[in-house]
Coordinates of C-alpha atoms and ligand atoms in Angstrom, one line a residue:
M985 CA 131.6 75.1 121.4
Q986 CA 129.7 76.9 124.1
D987 CA 132.2 79.8 125.4
M988 CA 133.1 80.3 120.9
T989 CA 132.1 84.0 120.6
T990 CA 131.9 84.9 116.4
D991 CA 135.3 85.7 115.4
D992 CA 136.1 82.8 117.0
W993 CA 133.4 81.1 114.5
R994 CA 134.5 83.3 111.6
Q995 CA 138.2 82.4 111.9
L996 CA 137.3 78.3 111.6
D997 CA 135.5 79.3 109.0
A998 CA 137.6 80.6 107.1
A999 CA 140.8 78.1 108.5
H1000 CA 138.9 75.2 107.1
H1001 CA 136.2 75.4 104.6
M1002 CA 135.6 76.6 101.2
A1003 CA 132.1 78.0 101.0
P1004 CA 130.3 77.4 97.3
F1005 CA 130.7 80.4 94.6
T1006 CA 132.6 82.6 97.3
D1007 CA 136.2 84.7 96.6
Y1008 CA 137.8 83.3 99.0
R1009 CA 140.3 85.5 99.7
E1010 CA 137.8 88.4 100.4
L1011 CA 135.1 86.3 102.7
R1012 CA 138.6 85.3 104.6
A1013 CA 138.9 89.3 105.2
A1014 CA 135.5 90.5 105.6
G1015 CA 134.4 87.0 107.5
S1016 CA 130.8 85.1 107.1
R1017 CA 128.1 85.5 108.4
I1018 CA 127.0 82.7 111.4
I1019 CA 123.1 81.7 110.8
T1020 CA 122.1 79.9 114.1
H1021 CA 118.8 79.4 113.7
A1022 CA 115.5 80.3 112.2
D1023 CA 112.0 80.6 112.9
W1024 CA 109.3 81.3 110.2
H1025 CA 110.2 83.5 107.9
Y1026 CA 113.3 85.3 110.1
I1027 CA 116.9 84.2 110.2
Y1028 CA 118.7 84.7 113.5
D1029 CA 122.4 85.3 113.1
S1030 CA 124.9 84.8 115.9
D1031 CA 125.4 88.8 116.8
G1032 CA 122.2 88.6 117.4
N1033 CA 120.8 90.4 114.3
R1034 CA 117.2 89.1 112.8
I1035 CA 116.7 89.1 109.2
L1036 CA 113.9 88.7 107.2
D1037 CA 114.6 86.5 104.6
A1038 CA 113.3 87.6 101.3
M1039 CA 115.3 84.5 99.3
A1040 CA 114.0 81.9 101.4
G1041 CA 117.4 80.5 102.0
L1042 CA 118.5 80.3 98.8
W1043 CA 114.9 79.6 96.1
C1044 CA 113.7 76.3 98.4
V1045 CA 112.6 77.6 101.8
N1046 CA 108.8 77.7 100.2
V1047 CA 106.6 76.5 103.5
G1048 CA 108.9 79.2 106.2
Y1049 CA 111.7 78.1 108.7
G1050 CA 110.5 75.6 111.4
R1051 CA 107.9 74.1 110.6
K1052 CA 106.8 71.2 112.9
E1053 CA 105.3 69.3 110.2
L1054 CA 107.9 68.2 107.8
V1055 CA 110.7 67.5 111.0
D1056 CA 108.6 64.9 112.6
A1057 CA 108.0 63.2 109.1
A1058 CA 112.0 63.1 108.5
S1059 CA 111.9 62.1 112.4
S1060 CA 109.2 58.9 111.8
Q1061 CA 110.6 57.9 108.8
M1062 CA 114.2 58.0 109.7
A1063 CA 112.8 55.7 112.4
A1064 CA 111.4 53.7 110.5
L1065 CA 113.6 53.4 107.7
P1066 CA 116.4 56.1 107.5
Y1067 CA 117.8 54.6 103.9
Y1068 CA 117.3 51.6 102.0
N1069 CA 118.7 51.6 97.8
N1070 CA 116.8 51.4 95.0
F1071 CA 118.2 50.1 92.8
F1072 CA 118.3 46.5 93.0
K1073 CA 114.3 45.4 92.3
T1074 CA 113.8 47.1 95.3
S1075 CA 110.9 50.8 96.7
N1076 CA 110.1 52.3 100.0
Q1077 CA 106.6 53.5 100.5
P1078 CA 107.3 57.7 100.7
V1079 CA 108.9 57.0 97.4
I1080 CA 106.0 55.9 95.8
A1081 CA 103.9 57.9 97.2
L1082 CA 105.5 60.6 96.2
S1083 CA 105.5 59.5 92.8
K1084 CA 102.2 59.1 92.0
R1085 CA 101.7 62.3 94.1
L1086 CA 104.0 64.2 91.3
A1087 CA 102.1 62.5 88.7
D1088 CA 98.9 63.9 90.1
L1089 CA 100.3 67.7 90.1
T1090 CA 103.0 67.8 87.5
P1091 CA 100.8 68.6 83.6
D1092 CA 98.9 66.3 82.2
G1093 CA 101.2 63.8 79.3
L1094 CA 104.1 63.7 82.7
N1095 CA 103.6 60.4 84.6
N1096 CA 107.0 59.7 85.4
V1097 CA 109.6 60.9 87.8
F1098 CA 113.3 59.4 88.6
Y1099 CA 114.8 61.0 91.6
A1100 CA 118.4 62.5 92.4
N1101 CA 119.9 64.8 95.1
S1102 CA 120.1 68.4 92.8
G1103 CA 119.5 70.4 91.0
S1104 CA 122.1 70.0 89.1
E1105 CA 122.4 66.3 89.0
A1106 CA 118.6 66.5 88.1
N1107 CA 120.0 67.9 85.1
D1108 CA 122.3 65.7 84.0
T1109 CA 120.4 63.4 84.3
I1110 CA 118.0 64.5 82.0
I1111 CA 121.0 64.9 79.8
R1112 CA 121.3 61.6 79.6
M1113 CA 118.4 60.6 79.3
V1114 CA 117.4 63.2 76.0
R1115 CA 120.7 61.4 74.5
H1116 CA 120.1 57.5 75.2
F1117 CA 115.9 58.5 74.1
W1118 CA 117.5 60.0 70.6
A1119 CA 119.8 57.1 70.4
L1120 CA 116.5 54.5 70.6
E1121 CA 114.7 56.7 68.6
G1122 CA 118.0 55.6 65.8
K1123 CA 118.6 59.4 65.8
P1124 CA 121.8 59.2 67.7
Q1125 CA 123.2 62.5 66.2
K1126 CA 120.4 64.6 67.7
Q1127 CA 122.8 65.4 70.8
T1128 CA 123.6 69.2 70.6
I1129 CA 121.2 71.3 73.9
I1130 CA 120.3 74.5 73.2
G1131 CA 119.9 76.5 76.6
R1132 CA 120.0 80.5 77.2
T1133 CA 122.5 82.8 78.1
Y1134 CA 122.0 84.2 81.9
G1135 CA 120.3 80.6 82.2
Y1136 CA 121.1 78.1 85.4
H1137 CA 120.9 74.7 85.4
G1138 CA 123.3 74.3 88.1
S1139 CA 127.1 73.8 88.9
T1140 CA 128.0 69.8 87.9
I1141 CA 129.8 69.9 84.7
M1142 CA 127.2 69.7 82.9
S1143 CA 124.5 71.2 84.4
A1144 CA 126.8 74.3 84.2
S1145 CA 128.0 74.2 80.2
M1146 CA 123.5 74.1 79.4
G1147 CA 123.5 76.6 81.8
G1148 CA 124.4 80.2 80.1
M1149 CA 127.1 81.9 82.9
T1150 CA 130.0 82.7 81.1
A1151 CA 132.2 83.2 84.3
M1152 CA 130.9 79.1 85.3
H1153 CA 132.2 78.0 81.6
E1154 CA 135.3 79.5 81.7
Q1155 CA 136.6 77.7 85.0
A1156 CA 136.2 74.5 83.0
A1157 CA 132.1 74.0 82.8
T1158 CA 132.7 73.6 78.6
A1159 CA 131.1 70.3 78.0
P1160 CA 130.5 69.8 73.8
D1161 CA 126.9 70.0 72.3
F1162 CA 125.4 72.7 74.2
V1163 CA 124.3 76.2 72.4
H1164 CA 122.8 78.9 73.7
I1165 CA 120.7 81.3 72.6
K1166 CA 119.6 85.4 74.2
P1167 CA 117.4 85.3 76.8
P1168 CA 113.8 87.2 76.7
Y1169 CA 115.2 89.7 78.7
G1170 CA 113.1 93.1 77.9
F1171 CA 114.8 95.3 80.2
L1172 CA 118.2 94.9 77.5
Y1173 CA 116.6 94.0 74.3
Q1174 CA 113.0 94.9 74.2
G1175 CA 113.6 98.9 73.7
N1176 CA 110.3 100.2 71.7
L1177 CA 109.2 97.0 70.4
S1178 CA 105.3 96.1 71.7
T1179 CA 105.8 93.2 74.1
A1180 CA 104.0 90.9 70.7
D1181 CA 106.8 91.8 69.0
F1182 CA 109.5 91.4 71.3
A1183 CA 108.0 88.1 72.8
A1184 CA 108.2 86.6 68.5
L1185 CA 111.9 88.3 67.7
A1186 CA 113.0 86.9 71.7
A1187 CA 111.6 83.4 70.4
S1188 CA 112.9 83.9 66.9
W1189 CA 116.5 83.3 68.2
L1190 CA 115.3 79.8 68.9
E1191 CA 114.6 78.8 65.6
D1192 CA 117.7 80.5 64.2
K1193 CA 119.9 78.7 66.4
I1194 CA 118.1 75.6 64.8
N1195 CA 118.4 76.1 61.6
E1196 CA 122.4 77.5 62.7
V1197 CA 123.2 74.2 64.5
G1198 CA 121.0 72.1 62.1
A1199 CA 117.9 70.2 63.6
D1200 CA 119.3 66.7 62.6
H1201 CA 121.6 68.0 65.8
I1202 CA 119.9 68.9 68.1
A1203 CA 118.2 67.4 71.3
A1204 CA 116.5 69.0 73.2
F1205 CA 116.0 72.6 74.8
I1206 CA 115.8 73.7 77.8
A1207 CA 114.6 77.2 79.5
E1208 CA 114.3 77.7 83.0
P1209 CA 110.1 79.7 82.8
I1210 CA 111.4 82.9 84.2
Q1211 CA 115.8 82.8 84.4
G1212 CA 116.0 82.8 88.5
A1213 CA 120.1 82.9 89.2
G1214 CA 120.4 84.9 85.7
G1215 CA 118.4 88.5 87.4
V1216 CA 114.4 86.8 87.8
I1217 CA 114.2 87.7 83.9
V1218 CA 110.6 87.6 83.4
P1219 CA 109.5 86.4 79.7
P1220 CA 106.8 88.6 77.7
E1221 CA 103.7 86.9 76.8
G1222 CA 103.8 84.3 74.2
Y1223 CA 107.3 83.6 74.4
L1224 CA 106.8 80.3 76.4
N1225 CA 104.4 79.8 73.3
H1226 CA 106.5 80.4 71.2
V1227 CA 109.4 78.9 71.5
E1228 CA 107.2 75.4 72.9
A1229 CA 105.9 75.9 69.1
I1230 CA 109.3 76.0 67.5
C1231 CA 110.9 72.2 69.1
R1232 CA 107.9 70.8 68.2
K1233 CA 108.1 72.2 64.3
Y1234 CA 111.9 70.6 64.6
D1235 CA 110.8 67.4 66.4
I1236 CA 113.8 69.2 69.9
L1237 CA 112.6 67.9 73.1
F1238 CA 111.3 70.7 74.8
I1239 CA 112.3 70.5 78.8
V1240 CA 111.1 73.0 81.4
D1241 CA 113.6 73.7 84.0
E1242 CA 111.2 74.5 87.1
V1243 CA 113.5 74.1 90.0
I1244 CA 112.7 77.9 91.3
T1245 CA 108.9 78.1 89.5
G1246 CA 107.5 75.1 90.8
F1247 CA 105.7 74.7 93.9
G1248 CA 103.2 77.4 93.8
R1249 CA 105.5 80.6 93.2
T1250 CA 104.4 81.2 89.9
G1251 CA 100.6 81.2 91.5
Q1252 CA 100.1 77.5 90.0
W1253 CA 101.5 74.4 91.0
F1254 CA 103.7 75.0 88.1
A1255 CA 104.8 77.6 86.0
S1256 CA 104.4 75.5 82.7
Q1257 CA 100.4 75.7 84.0
T1258 CA 100.5 79.1 84.2
F1259 CA 102.0 80.0 81.3
G1260 CA 100.6 77.0 79.3
L1261 CA 102.7 74.6 78.6
S1262 CA 103.5 71.1 77.7
P1263 CA 107.1 69.8 78.4
D1264 CA 108.4 66.6 77.1
M1265 CA 110.6 66.9 81.2
M1266 CA 111.1 69.1 84.2
T1267 CA 113.5 69.6 86.7
L1268 CA 111.7 70.0 90.2
A1269 CA 114.6 70.2 93.4
K1270 CA 114.8 72.9 96.0
G1271 CA 110.6 74.0 96.9
L1272 CA 110.0 69.7 96.4
T1273 CA 111.3 69.8 100.4
S1274 CA 111.0 73.0 101.0
G1275 CA 115.4 72.8 101.5
Y1276 CA 114.6 71.2 104.1
V1277 CA 116.9 67.7 103.1
P1278 CA 117.9 67.1 99.7
M1279 CA 116.1 66.2 96.6
S1280 CA 115.3 66.7 93.3
A1281 CA 112.9 64.6 90.6
V1282 CA 113.0 64.8 87.0
M1283 CA 109.4 64.7 85.6
I1284 CA 109.6 62.3 82.6
G1285 CA 107.1 62.8 80.0
D1286 CA 105.1 59.8 78.7
R1287 CA 107.0 59.9 75.0
V1288 CA 110.2 59.4 76.4
A1289 CA 109.1 57.1 79.5
T1290 CA 108.0 54.5 76.7
R1291 CA 110.9 55.0 74.1
L1292 CA 113.1 54.3 77.9
I1293 CA 110.3 51.4 79.5
D1294 CA 110.1 49.7 75.9
D1295 CA 113.4 49.5 74.2
G1296 CA 115.7 51.4 77.0
G1297 CA 117.7 48.0 78.7
E1298 CA 119.3 49.1 81.6
F1299 CA 119.7 53.0 82.2
Y1300 CA 122.6 53.3 83.8
H1301 CA 122.4 56.1 86.0
G1302 CA 121.1 56.7 89.5
F1303 CA 122.9 57.9 92.7
T1304 CA 123.2 55.9 96.1
Y1305 CA 120.4 58.2 97.2
S1306 CA 118.1 58.2 94.4
G1307 CA 114.4 58.3 95.9
H1308 CA 115.9 58.7 99.2
P1309 CA 112.8 57.6 102.2
V1310 CA 113.9 60.6 104.6
A1311 CA 113.3 63.2 101.7
A1312 CA 110.8 61.4 100.1
A1313 CA 108.8 61.8 103.8
V1314 CA 109.8 65.0 104.0
A1315 CA 108.2 66.4 100.4
L1316 CA 105.0 64.4 101.0
A1317 CA 104.6 66.5 103.9
N1318 CA 106.1 69.9 102.5
L1319 CA 103.4 69.6 99.7
D1320 CA 100.4 68.6 102.3
L1321 CA 101.7 72.2 103.8
I1322 CA 101.7 74.1 100.5
A1323 CA 97.9 72.7 99.9
R1324 CA 96.8 73.1 103.2
D1325 CA 97.9 76.3 103.8
G1326 CA 96.1 77.3 100.4
L1327 CA 99.2 78.8 99.7
V1328 CA 99.6 78.7 95.4
E1329 CA 96.4 80.3 95.5
K1330 CA 96.7 82.5 98.2
I1331 CA 99.8 84.0 95.9
R1332 CA 97.7 83.4 92.6
D1333 CA 94.7 86.2 94.3
D1334 CA 96.3 87.7 97.2
T1335 CA 100.7 87.5 97.9
G1336 CA 101.4 88.1 93.9
P1337 CA 99.5 91.3 93.1
Y1338 CA 100.3 92.9 96.2
L1339 CA 104.1 92.0 95.8
A1340 CA 103.5 93.6 92.7
A1341 CA 101.6 97.0 94.1
A1342 CA 104.0 96.9 97.3
L1343 CA 107.1 97.3 94.6
E1344 CA 105.2 99.3 92.5
P1345 CA 106.0 103.1 94.4
L1346 CA 110.3 102.0 94.4
A1347 CA 110.1 102.5 90.0
A1348 CA 110.3 105.9 91.0
H1349 CA 113.5 106.1 92.8
P1350 CA 116.4 108.0 91.0
L1351 CA 118.4 104.8 91.0
V1352 CA 115.8 102.4 89.5
G1353 CA 115.4 101.6 85.7
E1354 CA 112.6 98.6 85.9
V1355 CA 110.6 96.7 88.8
R1356 CA 109.4 94.1 87.8
S1357 CA 107.7 91.0 89.4
F1358 CA 106.2 87.5 88.2
G1359 CA 104.0 85.5 91.9
L1360 CA 106.3 85.9 94.2
L1361 CA 109.2 86.6 92.2
A1362 CA 111.3 90.2 91.6
A1363 CA 113.3 91.9 90.6
I1364 CA 114.2 95.5 90.8
E1365 CA 117.0 97.0 88.3
L1366 CA 119.0 99.8 89.5
V1367 CA 120.6 102.1 86.6
K1368 CA 123.2 104.6 86.3
D1369 CA 120.7 107.1 84.5
K1370 CA 116.9 106.4 84.3
A1371 CA 116.6 107.6 80.4
G1372 CA 117.8 104.9 78.1
P1373 CA 118.6 102.7 80.9
V1374 CA 122.1 103.5 81.4
L1375 CA 123.7 100.9 83.2
F1376 CA 126.7 101.1 85.7
D1377 CA 130.0 100.6 84.7
P1378 CA 131.5 97.7 85.7
V1379 CA 128.0 96.2 86.3
G1380 CA 127.6 94.6 89.8
E1381 CA 129.4 97.2 92.1
I1382 CA 126.7 99.2 92.8
G1383 CA 124.3 95.9 93.1
V1384 CA 126.7 94.9 95.8
I1385 CA 126.5 97.8 97.3
C1386 CA 123.0 98.2 98.0
R1387 CA 122.2 94.7 98.7
D1388 CA 125.1 95.3 102.0
H1389 CA 122.0 97.9 103.1
A1390 CA 119.4 96.2 102.9
I1391 CA 121.0 93.3 105.1
N1392 CA 122.5 95.5 107.4
Q1393 CA 118.9 96.8 107.9
G1394 CA 117.8 93.0 108.7
L1395 CA 116.6 91.8 104.8
M1396 CA 118.2 89.2 103.3
V1397 CA 117.8 89.9 99.2
R1398 CA 120.4 88.9 96.6
A1399 CA 122.8 91.1 94.3
V1400 CA 122.4 89.7 90.3
R1401 CA 124.1 92.4 88.3
D1402 CA 122.9 95.6 89.7
A1403 CA 119.1 94.4 89.9
M1404 CA 118.1 93.5 93.6
I1405 CA 116.3 89.9 93.5
M1406 CA 113.8 88.5 96.2
S1407 CA 112.3 84.8 96.2
P1408 CA 110.9 85.0 99.2
P1409 CA 108.8 82.1 101.1
L1410 CA 105.5 81.5 99.6
S1411 CA 103.9 81.7 102.9
F1412 CA 105.1 85.8 102.8
E1413 CA 102.4 87.6 104.4
P1414 CA 101.7 91.2 103.1
S1415 CA 103.3 92.8 106.7
D1416 CA 106.5 90.3 105.3
I1417 CA 106.3 92.2 101.9
D1418 CA 105.4 95.9 103.9
H1419 CA 108.9 95.3 105.8
M1420 CA 110.7 94.6 103.1
V1421 CA 109.2 97.3 100.2
T1422 CA 110.2 99.6 103.0
I1423 CA 114.2 98.6 103.7
L1424 CA 113.9 98.0 99.9
A1425 CA 113.2 101.9 100.3
A1426 CA 115.5 102.1 102.8
A1427 CA 118.4 100.6 101.4
L1428 CA 118.0 102.0 98.0
D1429 CA 118.8 106.0 99.3
R1430 CA 121.2 104.6 101.0
T1431 CA 123.1 103.2 97.9
L1432 CA 122.2 106.9 96.5
E1433 CA 123.7 108.5 99.5
D1434 CA 127.1 106.2 98.7
I1435 CA 126.9 107.0 95.0
T1436 CA 127.0 110.9 95.5
K1437 CA 129.3 111.2 97.8
R1438 CA 132.0 109.5 95.4
Ligands
PLP1407 C1 118.9 75.7 92.4 C2 119.0 75.4 90.6 C3 119.6 74.3 89.6 C4 121.0 73.4 90.5 O1 119.7 72.5 91.7 P1 120.8 72.5 92.9 O2 120.2 72.2 94.0 O3 122.0 73.8 93.0 O4 121.9 71.5 91.8 C5 118.8 74.4 89.2 N1 118.0 75.0 88.1 C6 117.8 75.6 88.3 C7 116.2 77.0 87.6 C8 118.2 76.4 90.3 O5 117.4 77.1 90.3

């Protein structure tokens, strides 16, 4: 293995590895980038490139790479108890401690936790729980779940059906009883409306859908407080409070998917606290362990939990690795680090505002239609013409060109449609942000040159 070249690795990868969300023919032609190691905010590839990771892996490596505390937590837990199941009236100490910790950290009323390994599984769990809940309430016809276009809740058939990614639906992810409404995507839909009017309008799309389907058929509405994979869509102020009130009015469970927004990214431990929400259930994953090992969790509010506990009988659901002791130990060490390093306050008071101010000047670039950020989430929308704005046609080509320029200059970002997306580690320093913005500006310039040359 030592004398293998990057090309050897690429060829082997292409020969046997079908990677997620990948166009296989395209990847085989281009070859993958082989990531060999990572340290703090940088990843390194087998060609010796050092790349600033403005995506925190995939929205998850919140405390940065190489944190010894997490390595040690995993290692001692593996030595003490690497695995035991929680199925048959057994439990383990890390998972008990983590459950108490999550109940304390999350908003009031979320006091119970169900564990899984991925955000997708957590959301599948929620789907089963809410439908079971309504059956126990004597309303088994309340089955339909409302999601949103561009919403992302995972890649299992159920979680992808609940999400609003059309391309995923078209590949066998169309389970029954899921409907979708338009997202509060100001860049596309706000026009000349005031923030308050747009918040009310976007919330009215939920009420319209409820009236169309009938509240007595609707189990729940699920929303990411800030839509991540859909393009870092930041809702207008008030929108989330409106949709929560609409859910209460029609007795529909209100579920927040905080897989990205949880654990400090918005400047509070959870976006529900940032936006003043009291959800019935909450999805957690990614940042729960900073991605060092897989773990996800469903926070279950008292209304649903009480019903399941008192009248539910056995809940026929769970995964071999639900409440895995090593994952729980890493999650606990991760939460300790976030607290010890003051990352939540740092984003609220320091790096969140700093990021917004640092990105602001890019709005003047001829390619940029909108710059938006919230806490440590950001998006830069690229447009053909700022007036309008006029989008590129087809959508998605220019975004990839700009993303590739950024990566080639040492910055890992993602493109969603024609937006550049950022979700850096929560430990990002102002100097990292400056470095990121310098490369973004250069990538925008090069993209503009490419377009002009065409
Ligand atoms: C990533 C993500 C998921 C899915 O998590 P997986 O661990 O990839 O299954 C669900 N919801 C949101 C908001 C996500 O960003």
